[in-house]
mmCIF file of C-alpha atoms in Angstrom:
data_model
loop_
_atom_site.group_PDB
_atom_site.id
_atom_site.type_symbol
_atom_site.label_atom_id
_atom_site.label_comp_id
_atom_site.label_asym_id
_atom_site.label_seq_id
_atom_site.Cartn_x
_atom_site.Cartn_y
_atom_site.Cartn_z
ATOM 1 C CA UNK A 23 11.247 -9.162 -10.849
ATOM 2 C CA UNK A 24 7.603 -9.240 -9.841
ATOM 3 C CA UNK A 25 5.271 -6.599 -10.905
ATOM 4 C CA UNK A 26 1.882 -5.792 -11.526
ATOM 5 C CA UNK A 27 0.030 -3.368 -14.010
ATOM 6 C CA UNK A 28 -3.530 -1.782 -13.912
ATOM 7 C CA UNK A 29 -4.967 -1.088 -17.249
ATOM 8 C CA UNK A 30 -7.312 2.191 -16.562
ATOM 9 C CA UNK A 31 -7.089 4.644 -14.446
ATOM 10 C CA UNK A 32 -10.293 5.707 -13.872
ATOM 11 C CA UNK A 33 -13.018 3.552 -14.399
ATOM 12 C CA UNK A 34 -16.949 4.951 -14.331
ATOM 13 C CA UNK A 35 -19.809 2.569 -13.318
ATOM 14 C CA UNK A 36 -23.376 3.006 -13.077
ATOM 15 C CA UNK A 37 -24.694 1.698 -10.057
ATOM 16 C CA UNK A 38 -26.029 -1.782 -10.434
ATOM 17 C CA UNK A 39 -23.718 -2.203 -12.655
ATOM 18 C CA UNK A 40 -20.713 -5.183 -13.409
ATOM 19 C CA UNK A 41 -17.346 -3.752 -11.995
ATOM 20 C CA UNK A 42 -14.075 -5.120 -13.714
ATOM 21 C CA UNK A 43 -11.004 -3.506 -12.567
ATOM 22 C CA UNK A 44 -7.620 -5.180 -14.855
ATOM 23 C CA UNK A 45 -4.717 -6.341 -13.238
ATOM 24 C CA UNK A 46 -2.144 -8.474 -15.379
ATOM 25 C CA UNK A 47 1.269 -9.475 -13.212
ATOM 26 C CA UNK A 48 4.620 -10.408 -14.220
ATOM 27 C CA UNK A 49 6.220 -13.208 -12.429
ATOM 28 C CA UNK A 50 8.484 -16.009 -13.087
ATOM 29 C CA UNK A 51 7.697 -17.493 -9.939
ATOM 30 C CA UNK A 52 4.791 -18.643 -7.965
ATOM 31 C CA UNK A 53 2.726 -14.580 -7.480
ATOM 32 C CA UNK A 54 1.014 -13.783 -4.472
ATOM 33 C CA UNK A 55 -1.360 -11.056 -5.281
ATOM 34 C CA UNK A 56 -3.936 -8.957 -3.612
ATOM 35 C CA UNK A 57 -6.214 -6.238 -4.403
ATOM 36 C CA UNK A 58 -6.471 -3.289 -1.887
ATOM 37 C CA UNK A 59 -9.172 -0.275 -1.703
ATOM 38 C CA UNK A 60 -8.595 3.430 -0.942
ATOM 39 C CA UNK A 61 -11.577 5.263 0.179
ATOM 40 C CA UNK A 62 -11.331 9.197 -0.090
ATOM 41 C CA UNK A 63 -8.838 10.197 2.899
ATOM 42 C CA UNK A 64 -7.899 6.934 4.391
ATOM 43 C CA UNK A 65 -5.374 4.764 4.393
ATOM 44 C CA UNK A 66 -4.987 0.991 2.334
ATOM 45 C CA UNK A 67 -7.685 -1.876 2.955
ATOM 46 C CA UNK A 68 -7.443 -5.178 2.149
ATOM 47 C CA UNK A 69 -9.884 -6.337 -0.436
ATOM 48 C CA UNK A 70 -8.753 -10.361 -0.970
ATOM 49 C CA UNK A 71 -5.502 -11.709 -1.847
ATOM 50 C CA UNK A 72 -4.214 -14.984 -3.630
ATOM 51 C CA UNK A 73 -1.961 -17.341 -2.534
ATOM 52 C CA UNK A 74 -2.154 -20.819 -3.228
ATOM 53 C CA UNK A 75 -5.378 -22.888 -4.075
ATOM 54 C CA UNK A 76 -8.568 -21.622 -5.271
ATOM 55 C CA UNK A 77 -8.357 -19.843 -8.016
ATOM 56 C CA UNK A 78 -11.654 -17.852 -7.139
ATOM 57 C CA UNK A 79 -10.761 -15.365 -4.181
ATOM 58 C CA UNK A 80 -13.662 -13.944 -2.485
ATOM 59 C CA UNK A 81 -12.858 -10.582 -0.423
ATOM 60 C CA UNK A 82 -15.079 -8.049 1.521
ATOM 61 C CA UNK A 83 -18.126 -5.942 0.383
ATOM 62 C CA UNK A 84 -18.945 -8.681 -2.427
ATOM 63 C CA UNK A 85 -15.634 -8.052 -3.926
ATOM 64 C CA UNK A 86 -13.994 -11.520 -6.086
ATOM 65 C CA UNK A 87 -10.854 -12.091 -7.970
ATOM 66 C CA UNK A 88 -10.086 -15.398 -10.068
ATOM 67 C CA UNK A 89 -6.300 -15.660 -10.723
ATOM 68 C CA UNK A 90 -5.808 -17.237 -14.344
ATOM 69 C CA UNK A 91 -2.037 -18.376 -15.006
ATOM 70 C CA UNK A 92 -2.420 -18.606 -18.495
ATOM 71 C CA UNK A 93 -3.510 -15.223 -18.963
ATOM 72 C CA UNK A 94 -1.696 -13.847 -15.833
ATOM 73 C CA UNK A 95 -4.257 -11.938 -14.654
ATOM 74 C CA UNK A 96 -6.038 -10.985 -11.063
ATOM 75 C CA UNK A 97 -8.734 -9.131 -11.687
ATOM 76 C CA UNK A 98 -11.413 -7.692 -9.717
ATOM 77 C CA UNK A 99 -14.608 -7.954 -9.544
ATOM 78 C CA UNK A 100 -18.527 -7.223 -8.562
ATOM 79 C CA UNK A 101 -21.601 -8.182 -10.000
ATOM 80 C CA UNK A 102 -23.677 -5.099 -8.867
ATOM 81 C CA UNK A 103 -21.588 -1.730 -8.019
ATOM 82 C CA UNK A 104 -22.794 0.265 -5.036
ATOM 83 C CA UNK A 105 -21.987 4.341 -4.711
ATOM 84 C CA UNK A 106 -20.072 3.431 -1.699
ATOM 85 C CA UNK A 107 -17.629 1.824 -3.819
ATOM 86 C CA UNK A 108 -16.460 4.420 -5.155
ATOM 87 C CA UNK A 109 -12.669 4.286 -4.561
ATOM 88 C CA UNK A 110 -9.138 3.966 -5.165
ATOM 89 C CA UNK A 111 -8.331 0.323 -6.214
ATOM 90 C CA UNK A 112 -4.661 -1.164 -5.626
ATOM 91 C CA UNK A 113 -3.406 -4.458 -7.572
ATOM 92 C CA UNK A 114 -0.034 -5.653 -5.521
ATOM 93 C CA UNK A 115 2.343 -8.228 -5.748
ATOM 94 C CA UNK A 116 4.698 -9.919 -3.215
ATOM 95 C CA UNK A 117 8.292 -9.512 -4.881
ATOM 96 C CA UNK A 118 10.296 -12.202 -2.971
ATOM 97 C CA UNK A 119 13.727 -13.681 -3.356
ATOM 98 C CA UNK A 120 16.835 -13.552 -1.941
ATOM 99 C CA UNK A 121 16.771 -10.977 0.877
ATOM 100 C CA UNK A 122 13.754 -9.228 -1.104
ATOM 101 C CA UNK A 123 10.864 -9.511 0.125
ATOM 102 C CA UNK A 124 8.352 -6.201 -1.099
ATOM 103 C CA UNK A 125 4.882 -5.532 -1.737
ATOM 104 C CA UNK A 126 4.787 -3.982 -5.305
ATOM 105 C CA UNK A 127 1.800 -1.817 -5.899
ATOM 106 C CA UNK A 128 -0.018 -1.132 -8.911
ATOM 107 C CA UNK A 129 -0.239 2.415 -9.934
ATOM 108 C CA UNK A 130 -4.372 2.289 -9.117
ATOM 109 C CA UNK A 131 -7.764 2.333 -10.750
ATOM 110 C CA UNK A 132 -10.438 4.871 -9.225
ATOM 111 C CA UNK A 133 -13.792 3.843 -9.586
ATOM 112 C CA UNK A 134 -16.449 6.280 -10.124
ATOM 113 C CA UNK A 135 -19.843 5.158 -9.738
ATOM 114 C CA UNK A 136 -22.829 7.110 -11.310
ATOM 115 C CA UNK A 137 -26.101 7.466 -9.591
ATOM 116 C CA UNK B 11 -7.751 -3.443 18.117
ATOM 117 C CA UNK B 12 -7.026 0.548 17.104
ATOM 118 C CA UNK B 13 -5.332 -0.389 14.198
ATOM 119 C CA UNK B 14 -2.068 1.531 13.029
ATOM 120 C CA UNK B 15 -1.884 4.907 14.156
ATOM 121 C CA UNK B 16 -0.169 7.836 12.430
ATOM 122 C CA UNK B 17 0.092 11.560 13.495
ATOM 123 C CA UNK B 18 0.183 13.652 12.550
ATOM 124 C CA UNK B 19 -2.921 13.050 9.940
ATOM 125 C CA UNK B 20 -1.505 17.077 8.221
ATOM 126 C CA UNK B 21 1.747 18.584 8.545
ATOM 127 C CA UNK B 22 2.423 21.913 6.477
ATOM 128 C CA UNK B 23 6.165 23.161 6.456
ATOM 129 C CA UNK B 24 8.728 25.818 5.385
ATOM 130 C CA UNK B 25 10.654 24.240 2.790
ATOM 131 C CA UNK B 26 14.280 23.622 5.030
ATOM 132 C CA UNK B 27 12.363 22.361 8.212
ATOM 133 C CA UNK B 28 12.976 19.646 10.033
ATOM 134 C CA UNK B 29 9.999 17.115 10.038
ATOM 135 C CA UNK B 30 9.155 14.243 12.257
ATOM 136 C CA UNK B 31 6.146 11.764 11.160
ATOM 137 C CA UNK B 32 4.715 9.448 14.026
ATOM 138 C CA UNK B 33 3.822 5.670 13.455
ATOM 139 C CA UNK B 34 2.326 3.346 16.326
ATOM 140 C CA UNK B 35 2.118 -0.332 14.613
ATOM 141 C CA UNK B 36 -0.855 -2.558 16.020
ATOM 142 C CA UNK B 37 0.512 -4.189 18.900
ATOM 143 C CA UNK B 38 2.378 -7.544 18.294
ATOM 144 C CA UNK B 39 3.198 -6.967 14.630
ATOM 145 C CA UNK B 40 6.917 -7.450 14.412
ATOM 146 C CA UNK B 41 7.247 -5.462 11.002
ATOM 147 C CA UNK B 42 6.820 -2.140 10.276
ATOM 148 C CA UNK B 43 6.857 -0.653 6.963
ATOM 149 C CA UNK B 44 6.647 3.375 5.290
ATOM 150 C CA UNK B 45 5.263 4.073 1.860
ATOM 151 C CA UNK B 46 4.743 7.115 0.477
ATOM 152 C CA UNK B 47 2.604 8.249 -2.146
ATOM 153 C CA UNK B 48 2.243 10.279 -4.804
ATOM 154 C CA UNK B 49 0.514 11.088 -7.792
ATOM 155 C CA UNK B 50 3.705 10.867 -10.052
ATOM 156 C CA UNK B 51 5.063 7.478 -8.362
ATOM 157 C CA UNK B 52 2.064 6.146 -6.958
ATOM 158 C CA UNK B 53 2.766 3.582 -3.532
ATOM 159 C CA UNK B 54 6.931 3.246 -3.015
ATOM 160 C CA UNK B 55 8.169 1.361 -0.178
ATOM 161 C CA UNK B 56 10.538 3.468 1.591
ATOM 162 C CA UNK B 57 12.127 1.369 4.556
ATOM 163 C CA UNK B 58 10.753 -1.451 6.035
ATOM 164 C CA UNK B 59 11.970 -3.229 9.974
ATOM 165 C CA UNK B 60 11.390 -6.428 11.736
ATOM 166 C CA UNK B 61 11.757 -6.493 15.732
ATOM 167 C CA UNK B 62 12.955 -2.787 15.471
ATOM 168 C CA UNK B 63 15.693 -3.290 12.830
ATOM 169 C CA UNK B 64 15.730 -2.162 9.865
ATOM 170 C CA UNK B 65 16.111 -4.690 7.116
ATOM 171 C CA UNK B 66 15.702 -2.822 3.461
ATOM 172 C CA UNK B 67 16.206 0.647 3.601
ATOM 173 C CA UNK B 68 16.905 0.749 -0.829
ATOM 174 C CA UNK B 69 13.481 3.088 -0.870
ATOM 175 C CA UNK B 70 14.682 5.889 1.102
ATOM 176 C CA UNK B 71 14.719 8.507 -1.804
ATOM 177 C CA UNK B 72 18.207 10.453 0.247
ATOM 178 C CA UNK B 73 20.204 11.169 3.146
ATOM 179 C CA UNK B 74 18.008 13.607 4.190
ATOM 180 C CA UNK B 75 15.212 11.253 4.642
ATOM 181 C CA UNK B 76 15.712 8.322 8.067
ATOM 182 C CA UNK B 77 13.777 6.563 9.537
ATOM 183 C CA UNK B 78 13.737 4.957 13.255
ATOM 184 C CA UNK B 79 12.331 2.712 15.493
ATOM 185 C CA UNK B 80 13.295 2.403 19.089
ATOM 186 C CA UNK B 81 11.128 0.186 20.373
ATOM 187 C CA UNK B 82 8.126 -2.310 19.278
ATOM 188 C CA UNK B 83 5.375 0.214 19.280
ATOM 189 C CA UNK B 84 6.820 3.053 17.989
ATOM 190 C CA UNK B 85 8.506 4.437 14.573
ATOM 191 C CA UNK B 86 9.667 8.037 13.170
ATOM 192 C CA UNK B 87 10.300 9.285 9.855
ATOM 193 C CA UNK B 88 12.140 12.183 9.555
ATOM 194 C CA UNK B 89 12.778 14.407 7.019
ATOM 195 C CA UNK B 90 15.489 16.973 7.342
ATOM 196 C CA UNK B 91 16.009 19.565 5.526
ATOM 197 C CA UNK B 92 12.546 19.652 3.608
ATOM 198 C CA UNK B 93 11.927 20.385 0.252
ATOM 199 C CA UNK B 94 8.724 20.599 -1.510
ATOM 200 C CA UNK B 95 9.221 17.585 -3.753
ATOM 201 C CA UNK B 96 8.882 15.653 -0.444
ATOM 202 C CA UNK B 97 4.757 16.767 -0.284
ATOM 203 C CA UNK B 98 3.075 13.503 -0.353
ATOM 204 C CA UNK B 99 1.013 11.235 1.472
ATOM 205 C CA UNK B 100 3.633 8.978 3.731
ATOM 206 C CA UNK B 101 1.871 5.944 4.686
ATOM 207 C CA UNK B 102 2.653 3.859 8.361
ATOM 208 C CA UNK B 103 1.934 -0.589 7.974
ATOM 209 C CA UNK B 104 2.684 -3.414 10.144
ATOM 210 C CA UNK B 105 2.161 -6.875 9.679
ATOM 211 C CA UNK B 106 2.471 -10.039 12.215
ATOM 212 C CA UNK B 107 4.403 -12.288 9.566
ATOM 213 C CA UNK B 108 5.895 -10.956 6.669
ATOM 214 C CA UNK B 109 5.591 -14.109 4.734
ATOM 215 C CA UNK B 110 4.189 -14.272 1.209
ATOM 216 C CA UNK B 111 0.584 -14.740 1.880
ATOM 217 C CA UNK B 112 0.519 -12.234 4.815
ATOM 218 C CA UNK B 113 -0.763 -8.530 4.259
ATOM 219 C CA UNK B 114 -0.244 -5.070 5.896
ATOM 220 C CA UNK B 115 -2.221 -3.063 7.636
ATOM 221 C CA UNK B 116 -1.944 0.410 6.947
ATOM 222 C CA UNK B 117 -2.719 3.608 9.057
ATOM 223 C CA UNK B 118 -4.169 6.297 7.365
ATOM 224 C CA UNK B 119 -1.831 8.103 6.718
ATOM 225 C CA UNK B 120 0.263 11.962 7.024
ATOM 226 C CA UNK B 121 -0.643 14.630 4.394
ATOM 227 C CA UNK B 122 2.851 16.932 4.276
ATOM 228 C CA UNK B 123 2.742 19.787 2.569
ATOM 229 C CA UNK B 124 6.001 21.372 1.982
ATOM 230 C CA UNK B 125 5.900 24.942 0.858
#
């Protein structure tokens, strides 16, 4: 079955800085993935999501993700971190099949960034 | 569009109470989903419906836990009896499509507290 797993649970930036945030999936078919953001007290937001095509997904607030079969990885990134991105970050994959048909989260990576 | 709206945003219970968590999906969306949250299990899908029936209901973690929705713009989770392994964040989505490149939309959320 479809998953996903987040390597790091926390993750601390300084601001300006790269932000990489891991995701590696497990699928033996065809993944649709997608990164989500939780900001302090909210509910889930969607960053980007793959599906078919590009490989290079390009999401909100400067946000990208390049999905790479070979290494079956999504992850996340942003060239230059801003203190309002400081945040709970979701991986997810679609698990589909039969009468499934799921969004399987990741169990998160908060970001921290550092004045 | 007011976007999926939950109430209430904090509930805090006697443990053996009956509670009742509120979930308006955006208006059109045809599927409805509840996830709860914690910091030992992260996101879990708990029941999902499409056009008001429910279609996977494998989440729900016991009989004292159900879940309705009587008509296209409105949902209940109930919990009843309550114990305090049930404080978490529950989490209210909806989504036009449910197909494999479509997303939810998530409210933000019930804080219940059982004590």
């Amino acid at each position: 079955a479809q998953s996903v797993t987040q390597l790091g649970s926390h993750v601390s930036v300084s601001e300006g800085a790269l932000v990489l945030l891991r995701c590696n999936y497990s699928s033996s078919v065809p993944p649709y993935l997608f990164w989500y953001v939780q900001y302090p007290n909210q509910g889930l937001q969607l960053l980007l999501k793959y599906t078919t095509g590009a490989t290079l997904v390009k999401g909100i607030n400067g946000f990208e993700a390049e999905f790479k079969k070979s290494e079956t990885s999504f992850h996340l990134t942003k060239p230059s971190a801003h203190m309002s991105d400081a945040a709970e970050y979701f991986c997810a994959v679609r698990r589909y099949g039969g009468a499934t048909n799921k969004l399987i989260f990741g169990t998160g990576t908060l970001l921290a960034v550092q004045p | 569009d007011a976007g999926v709206i939950q109430s209430p945003r904090h509930e805090v219970t006697e443990m053996g109470q009956e509670v009742t968590l509120r979930c308006k999906p955006i208006s059109g969306h045809d599927y409805l989903f509840w996830y709860r949250q914690t910091m030992m299990r992260g996101l879990e899908l708990l029941i999902y419906f499409n056009n008001n029936v429910p279609i996977d209901d494998s989440g729900m973690p016991e009989d004292r836990f159900s879940a309705k929705m009587p008509n296209a713009s409105f949902s209940t989770l109930k919990i009843q009896p309550s114990e305090p392994r049930d404080s978490a964040v529950y989490f209210c989505a909806s989504s036009l499509l449910w197909d494999r490149n479509t997303e939810a939309f998530f409210g933000q959320g019930t804080r219940l507290t059982v004590v």
